[in-house]
XYZ file of C-alpha atoms in Angstrom:
474
model
C 136.746 146.361 121.655
C 134.760 143.396 120.057
C 131.094 143.307 120.946
C 129.382 141.390 118.055
C 130.121 137.676 117.739
C 129.115 135.349 114.919
C 129.263 131.607 115.324
C 129.018 129.526 112.157
C 127.728 126.014 112.777
C 125.194 124.821 115.321
C 126.770 121.473 116.242
C 128.269 120.833 119.669
C 131.226 123.135 118.981
C 128.994 125.975 117.917
C 126.514 125.535 120.746
C 129.332 125.312 123.332
C 130.951 128.401 121.868
C 127.697 130.389 122.220
C 127.298 129.123 125.739
C 130.727 130.290 126.796
C 130.150 133.689 124.981
C 126.920 134.211 126.984
C 128.946 134.084 130.185
C 130.720 137.327 129.200
C 128.571 140.313 130.121
C 130.407 142.853 127.822
C 129.378 140.969 124.719
C 126.239 142.619 123.330
C 125.320 140.473 120.326
C 125.775 136.800 119.470
C 124.598 135.388 116.210
C 124.432 131.647 115.556
C 123.995 130.598 111.940
C 123.484 126.880 110.964
C 122.702 125.296 107.618
C 120.417 122.613 109.035
C 116.839 122.887 110.249
C 117.873 121.484 113.701
C 120.733 122.299 115.992
C 123.131 119.717 117.415
C 125.029 118.511 114.387
C 125.761 114.795 114.519
C 124.419 114.417 118.082
C 120.820 113.315 117.853
C 118.673 110.904 119.878
C 115.460 109.270 118.860
C 113.103 108.633 121.796
C 110.308 106.129 121.316
C 107.014 106.029 123.322
C 108.054 102.788 124.974
C 111.083 104.485 126.488
C 113.684 103.130 124.077
C 116.397 105.674 123.120
C 118.497 105.260 119.963
C 121.436 107.401 119.038
C 122.046 108.669 115.496
C 125.648 109.774 116.067
C 127.881 109.529 119.096
C 126.580 106.938 121.595
C 128.482 108.065 124.697
C 130.969 110.549 126.075
C 134.307 109.565 127.671
C 134.628 110.380 131.324
C 138.434 110.343 131.597
C 140.920 113.167 131.045
C 141.160 116.983 131.219
C 138.656 117.430 128.424
C 136.138 115.245 130.181
C 136.628 117.234 133.337
C 135.674 120.390 131.398
C 132.558 118.712 130.080
C 131.520 117.669 133.621
C 131.879 121.329 134.667
C 129.588 122.306 131.754
C 127.076 119.691 132.784
C 127.110 121.115 136.294
C 126.646 124.654 134.931
C 123.568 123.449 132.977
C 122.095 121.636 135.936
C 122.067 118.200 134.299
C 123.809 116.132 136.992
C 120.730 114.119 137.861
C 120.250 113.177 134.157
C 123.622 111.376 133.882
C 123.981 107.649 133.520
C 127.377 105.908 133.377
C 128.143 102.988 131.133
C 127.142 99.859 132.889
C 130.027 98.479 135.008
C 129.793 95.075 133.474
C 130.795 96.420 130.094
C 134.086 97.796 131.277
C 135.960 94.501 131.378
C 137.460 95.383 128.061
C 136.978 95.406 124.366
C 136.466 92.580 121.871
C 137.807 92.256 118.388
C 136.493 90.073 115.558
C 139.314 87.898 114.280
C 139.452 84.612 112.379
C 135.725 84.091 112.498
C 135.414 84.689 116.267
C 135.223 87.287 119.037
C 138.249 87.664 121.272
C 138.837 89.698 124.422
C 141.566 92.312 124.324
C 143.734 92.327 127.486
C 142.327 94.673 130.133
C 144.121 93.554 133.409
C 147.686 92.797 134.368
C 146.694 89.132 134.539
C 145.687 89.307 130.923
C 149.100 90.664 129.928
C 150.945 87.628 131.192
C 148.768 85.202 129.220
C 148.884 84.170 125.599
C 145.500 84.528 123.994
C 144.426 84.688 120.402
C 145.236 86.574 118.186
C 148.515 87.262 120.085
C 151.377 84.736 120.004
C 153.367 86.069 122.912
C 152.288 87.542 126.286
C 151.856 91.339 125.910
C 153.705 91.926 129.077
C 156.940 91.477 127.037
C 156.440 94.367 124.473
C 155.030 96.579 127.257
C 158.084 95.988 129.443
C 160.514 96.531 126.577
C 158.701 99.848 125.684
C 159.596 101.286 129.104
C 163.241 100.562 128.432
C 163.308 101.494 124.726
C 165.014 104.818 123.842
C 162.838 107.552 122.290
C 163.348 108.516 118.703
C 163.164 112.060 117.166
C 160.128 112.120 114.915
C 157.924 115.164 114.144
C 155.043 112.830 113.194
C 154.219 109.326 111.992
C 151.371 107.068 111.437
C 149.660 105.523 114.458
C 150.468 102.063 113.277
C 154.140 102.833 112.775
C 154.336 104.486 116.173
C 152.959 101.513 118.117
C 154.876 99.015 116.032
C 158.062 100.856 116.790
C 157.383 101.385 120.501
C 155.826 97.963 121.197
C 155.399 95.369 118.453
C 153.546 94.526 115.245
C 150.787 92.529 116.958
C 149.686 95.394 119.218
C 149.672 97.643 116.112
C 147.605 95.189 114.132
C 145.197 93.847 116.689
C 144.712 96.738 119.150
C 145.644 100.050 117.466
C 144.376 99.232 114.029
C 140.767 98.408 115.195
C 140.862 101.108 117.783
C 141.681 103.712 115.102
C 138.700 102.378 113.056
C 136.532 102.807 116.110
C 137.747 106.350 116.934
C 137.803 107.954 113.507
C 136.817 105.221 111.072
C 140.334 105.573 109.643
C 143.370 103.558 108.585
C 146.007 103.417 111.365
C 148.688 103.386 108.643
C 147.503 106.754 107.414
C 146.372 108.476 110.638
C 148.748 110.699 112.584
C 149.684 109.685 116.104
C 150.578 113.288 116.951
C 147.177 114.514 116.067
C 144.837 111.659 117.013
C 146.613 110.550 120.240
C 148.710 113.560 121.193
C 149.168 112.360 124.783
C 150.884 109.137 123.605
C 153.071 111.145 121.153
C 154.124 113.610 123.818
C 154.648 110.915 126.416
C 157.486 109.572 124.408
C 158.921 113.038 123.854
C 158.741 114.211 127.437
C 159.158 111.057 129.495
C 160.958 108.778 127.030
C 158.274 106.130 127.366
C 154.601 105.896 126.335
C 153.732 103.699 129.304
C 155.554 105.729 131.853
C 154.392 109.083 130.317
C 150.687 108.165 130.145
C 150.812 107.064 133.705
C 152.272 110.365 134.732
C 149.798 112.374 132.625
C 146.836 110.490 133.994
C 147.525 111.511 137.558
C 144.843 113.908 138.804
C 144.862 113.824 142.587
C 142.230 116.449 143.274
C 139.199 116.128 141.062
C 135.990 117.724 142.247
C 132.283 117.459 141.650
C 131.196 115.109 138.847
C 134.816 114.470 137.831
C 135.486 113.088 141.283
C 132.334 110.996 141.218
C 133.246 109.546 137.808
C 136.760 108.681 138.979
C 135.546 107.162 142.308
C 132.794 105.150 140.614
C 135.190 104.124 137.722
C 133.027 105.431 134.910
C 134.416 104.732 131.479
C 131.881 106.831 129.583
C 128.416 108.237 130.174
C 125.165 109.387 128.577
C 121.925 110.820 129.821
C 118.704 109.203 130.764
C 117.108 110.497 127.523
C 120.207 110.197 125.412
C 122.901 112.663 124.403
C 120.245 114.874 122.810
C 119.649 116.006 126.373
C 122.935 117.974 126.286
C 121.960 119.586 123.020
C 118.403 120.493 124.215
C 119.747 122.074 127.379
C 122.398 124.091 125.541
C 119.819 125.354 123.043
C 117.402 126.258 125.922
C 120.128 128.100 127.709
C 121.365 130.195 124.821
C 117.789 130.716 123.512
C 116.908 132.378 126.844
C 119.677 134.968 126.479
C 118.263 138.110 124.710
C 121.681 138.803 123.105
C 121.574 135.575 121.139
C 119.896 135.321 117.682
C 119.730 131.920 116.037
C 119.321 131.466 112.247
C 118.629 127.811 111.213
C 118.203 126.216 107.719
C 120.670 128.773 106.240
C 122.450 126.708 103.555
C 123.835 129.578 101.522
C 126.021 131.520 103.889
C 128.479 133.973 102.262
C 131.569 135.616 103.800
C 133.282 138.857 102.958
C 136.234 140.424 104.733
C 137.530 143.963 105.122
C 140.662 144.666 107.089
C 140.339 141.346 108.981
C 136.697 141.877 109.933
C 134.069 139.556 108.460
C 130.627 140.235 107.202
C 128.345 137.136 107.249
C 125.423 137.160 104.793
C 122.579 134.743 104.941
C 118.874 134.565 103.925
C 117.860 136.191 107.177
C 120.139 139.168 106.703
C 123.790 139.968 107.343
C 125.931 140.592 110.449
C 129.313 142.283 110.793
C 131.333 140.093 113.123
C 133.959 141.644 115.457
C 135.045 138.095 115.770
C 133.953 135.018 113.751
C 133.959 131.478 115.277
C 133.997 129.102 112.385
C 132.585 125.783 113.753
C 131.761 124.126 110.413
C 133.778 121.321 108.830
C 136.953 122.337 107.024
C 135.493 121.335 103.662
C 132.435 123.541 104.116
C 134.603 126.433 105.365
C 136.782 126.072 102.297
C 133.856 126.926 100.029
C 132.965 129.992 102.101
C 136.629 131.243 102.126
C 137.296 130.648 98.396
C 136.832 134.257 97.504
C 137.905 135.764 100.838
C 141.228 134.056 101.210
C 141.996 131.558 98.352
C 145.147 130.267 99.993
C 143.331 129.410 103.225
C 140.545 127.769 101.138
C 143.179 125.516 99.488
C 144.836 124.517 102.827
C 141.400 123.659 104.300
C 140.929 121.040 101.526
C 144.110 119.272 102.744
C 141.894 117.773 105.595
C 140.036 114.765 104.202
C 136.794 113.629 105.723
C 135.002 110.254 105.722
C 131.448 108.985 105.542
C 130.058 106.679 108.191
C 126.798 104.783 108.467
C 125.269 103.413 111.678
C 122.484 100.933 111.758
C 120.819 100.185 115.154
C 118.885 96.849 115.329
C 116.499 95.835 118.022
C 115.736 92.172 118.694
C 113.394 90.467 121.159
C 115.047 88.715 124.064
C 118.529 88.841 125.530
C 120.753 87.449 122.700
C 124.316 88.715 123.395
C 126.789 86.163 124.648
C 129.345 88.737 125.713
C 128.725 91.551 128.292
C 130.896 94.231 126.635
C 130.951 97.708 125.173
C 131.047 96.100 121.759
C 133.668 94.847 119.308
C 135.820 96.225 116.534
C 137.053 94.590 113.344
C 140.750 94.880 112.368
C 141.197 96.037 108.757
C 143.063 92.787 107.945
C 139.667 90.950 108.226
C 138.393 92.647 105.042
C 134.928 93.234 106.552
C 132.375 95.749 105.400
C 131.809 96.368 109.172
C 133.969 98.618 111.312
C 132.545 97.301 114.542
C 129.451 96.968 116.678
C 128.264 98.769 119.809
C 126.304 96.631 122.284
C 123.746 99.289 123.290
C 121.790 97.095 125.623
C 124.968 96.282 127.540
C 126.194 99.849 127.737
C 122.973 101.555 128.659
C 120.258 99.127 129.538
C 118.213 102.143 130.742
C 117.683 103.037 127.045
C 116.022 99.653 126.282
C 112.712 100.970 127.315
C 109.783 99.029 128.844
C 107.561 96.147 128.252
C 109.823 93.497 126.667
C 113.287 92.132 127.085
C 115.375 93.174 124.132
C 118.832 93.296 122.549
C 119.941 96.450 120.874
C 123.144 96.713 118.829
C 124.554 99.379 116.502
C 126.608 98.334 113.464
C 129.172 100.911 112.211
C 130.182 100.852 108.542
C 132.122 102.880 105.970
C 134.769 105.358 107.026
C 138.030 105.234 105.095
C 136.638 102.134 103.222
C 133.225 103.528 102.314
C 133.682 103.724 98.515
C 135.520 100.422 98.452
C 132.587 98.562 100.038
C 129.551 100.708 99.215
C 130.443 102.886 96.236
C 129.192 106.454 95.813
C 127.349 107.654 98.906
C 124.939 109.604 96.701
C 123.844 106.452 94.962
C 123.706 103.938 97.821
C 120.561 102.160 98.872
C 119.719 102.425 102.553
C 118.545 98.806 102.571
C 122.095 97.715 101.811
C 123.362 98.959 105.140
C 120.570 97.228 107.103
C 121.386 93.989 105.194
C 125.092 94.384 106.020
C 124.329 94.948 109.680
C 122.013 91.877 109.776
C 124.815 89.790 108.156
C 127.261 90.947 110.858
C 124.789 90.069 113.594
C 124.411 86.554 112.146
C 128.021 85.842 111.232
C 129.778 87.677 114.122
C 127.213 87.364 116.982
C 125.205 84.338 116.049
C 121.945 86.370 116.112
C 119.560 84.943 113.489
C 116.325 86.457 114.853
C 114.441 89.030 112.800
C 114.703 92.604 114.243
C 111.586 94.305 115.513
C 112.954 97.712 114.730
C 115.882 99.201 112.846
C 117.273 102.681 112.465
C 119.823 103.463 109.737
C 121.718 106.776 109.841
C 123.833 107.790 106.846
C 126.301 110.457 108.073
C 128.090 111.980 105.065
C 131.345 113.818 105.663
C 131.138 113.359 109.372
C 134.641 112.321 110.595
C 137.795 114.246 109.582
C 140.815 112.120 108.906
C 143.900 113.410 110.731
C 146.480 111.995 108.338
C 150.225 112.154 108.984
C 151.262 115.796 108.945
C 147.851 117.097 109.954
C 149.462 119.297 112.628
C 151.364 121.159 109.851
C 148.072 121.864 108.088
C 146.652 123.326 111.254
C 149.744 125.421 111.725
C 149.492 126.768 108.145
C 145.852 127.823 108.811
C 146.809 129.608 112.043
C 149.700 131.317 110.283
C 147.340 132.645 107.555
C 144.913 133.910 110.238
C 147.699 135.613 112.129
C 149.421 137.122 109.019
C 146.167 138.453 107.606
C 144.995 139.569 111.080
C 141.707 137.787 110.501
C 139.313 138.126 113.418
C 138.341 134.455 113.445
C 138.823 131.185 115.299
C 138.735 127.677 113.790
C 136.795 125.231 115.919
C 135.152 121.874 115.555
C 136.383 118.372 114.889
C 138.436 119.289 111.775
C 141.399 120.627 113.570
C 142.443 119.669 117.079
C 140.241 116.890 118.532
C 137.520 114.667 117.254
C 135.581 113.850 120.435
C 132.577 115.692 121.987
C 134.847 116.529 124.941
C 137.519 117.985 122.605
C 134.957 120.157 120.813
C 133.559 121.535 124.039
C 136.968 122.223 125.578
C 138.354 123.886 122.455
C 135.349 126.155 122.316
C 136.012 127.291 125.894
C 139.723 127.798 125.200
C 138.922 129.874 122.084
C 136.512 132.102 124.023
C 138.927 132.485 126.959
C 141.715 133.398 124.546
C 139.547 136.091 122.886
C 138.692 137.569 126.252
C 142.361 137.719 127.271
C 143.649 139.064 123.987
C 140.892 141.679 123.486
C 140.695 142.502 127.210
C 136.933 141.951 127.302
C 135.399 142.357 130.747
């Protein structure tokens, strides 16, 4: 019966995994190993003395769907309910895209669907209505762009799905898998014969409770915490650190794995641990290196999952300078911009603006699938180039010509996996190898079955629950 657990990776997936493991009394030892000197992965908040909060990675967490419901439960278990802040209601009108040298609202209400507004040349009610009547097609997978073009029309694919894909995973919608990135839309066609009808059925949740009910009733779109998303990390670290069964090793950048009859031994500078079960919460590329001598075939399959670099640059200006009260805007790939989009931080969470002066804070997102095309080798790029690009976007897209009073540039190498068409087959191959070799391990994190914070937390819970059930741990 497994008693000693090792978790590789101290990002949100690893921390959530350790949290769920600590809730099982029969487990006697939990070891968390991370290569960095701080836990939390890409989630990090900078808090300034004036009260301003800037995010380095994710800026908010979605509040809709089953995965979000699980996150709300975790927040309740950690006692963080009073720290929550929803995205300001005035930002929920919809999204903007930058097209033809201007910002344009995407449709967000039924009234919008019956109008013609740039860049669309027909009312979107027509392709939406036709989709409900369109027959489903048998396809194991296809690109997100192809799927929406087939089910709706080319304009929705070009001006809604293309920029949305850049916003979600910094990827190209003509390469990204609909089955893996938006599985609900994919299965809606398979099960209900219509994406519109299926998503409506799937979204029905008549009996939410607790925070999930509050979020539904108050129409939250997303949320953060009063002191930023780092609050969730800090509380998780505090919780697991108070459990005497948990040992944390940080700054361990030379982890080695060996395996005997399915059981792993994890070696690191602080020592070594035999794992009755290994939870691998590191990116697929990093795990590939660790598995190269243990299971070469698995190491090779892991490299089939590409990953992209993203840079964010948060700029702070004096005064209220934004003309649109919105979550932000995205740039379709057809516009050939070095910018993926912009988050309007001051609109989303004005609580994070801090005290003393009126200000405008925005975060420019760059890179992704197009990083090398626009910025070259990430190891040779100059940080000043990203701040200049962000300033140009503020001037050209938003009409902001003021000089920023503060800026924060975050270069995030290898941060977003690219679920390309056929990604699900890669995940199936990895699971088959694990099953055939009877390896005592679980693959977690954003490389496999969900990119979002909510997905990472939910998948951690599912993996721990599965282990408890399979191994009959009390």
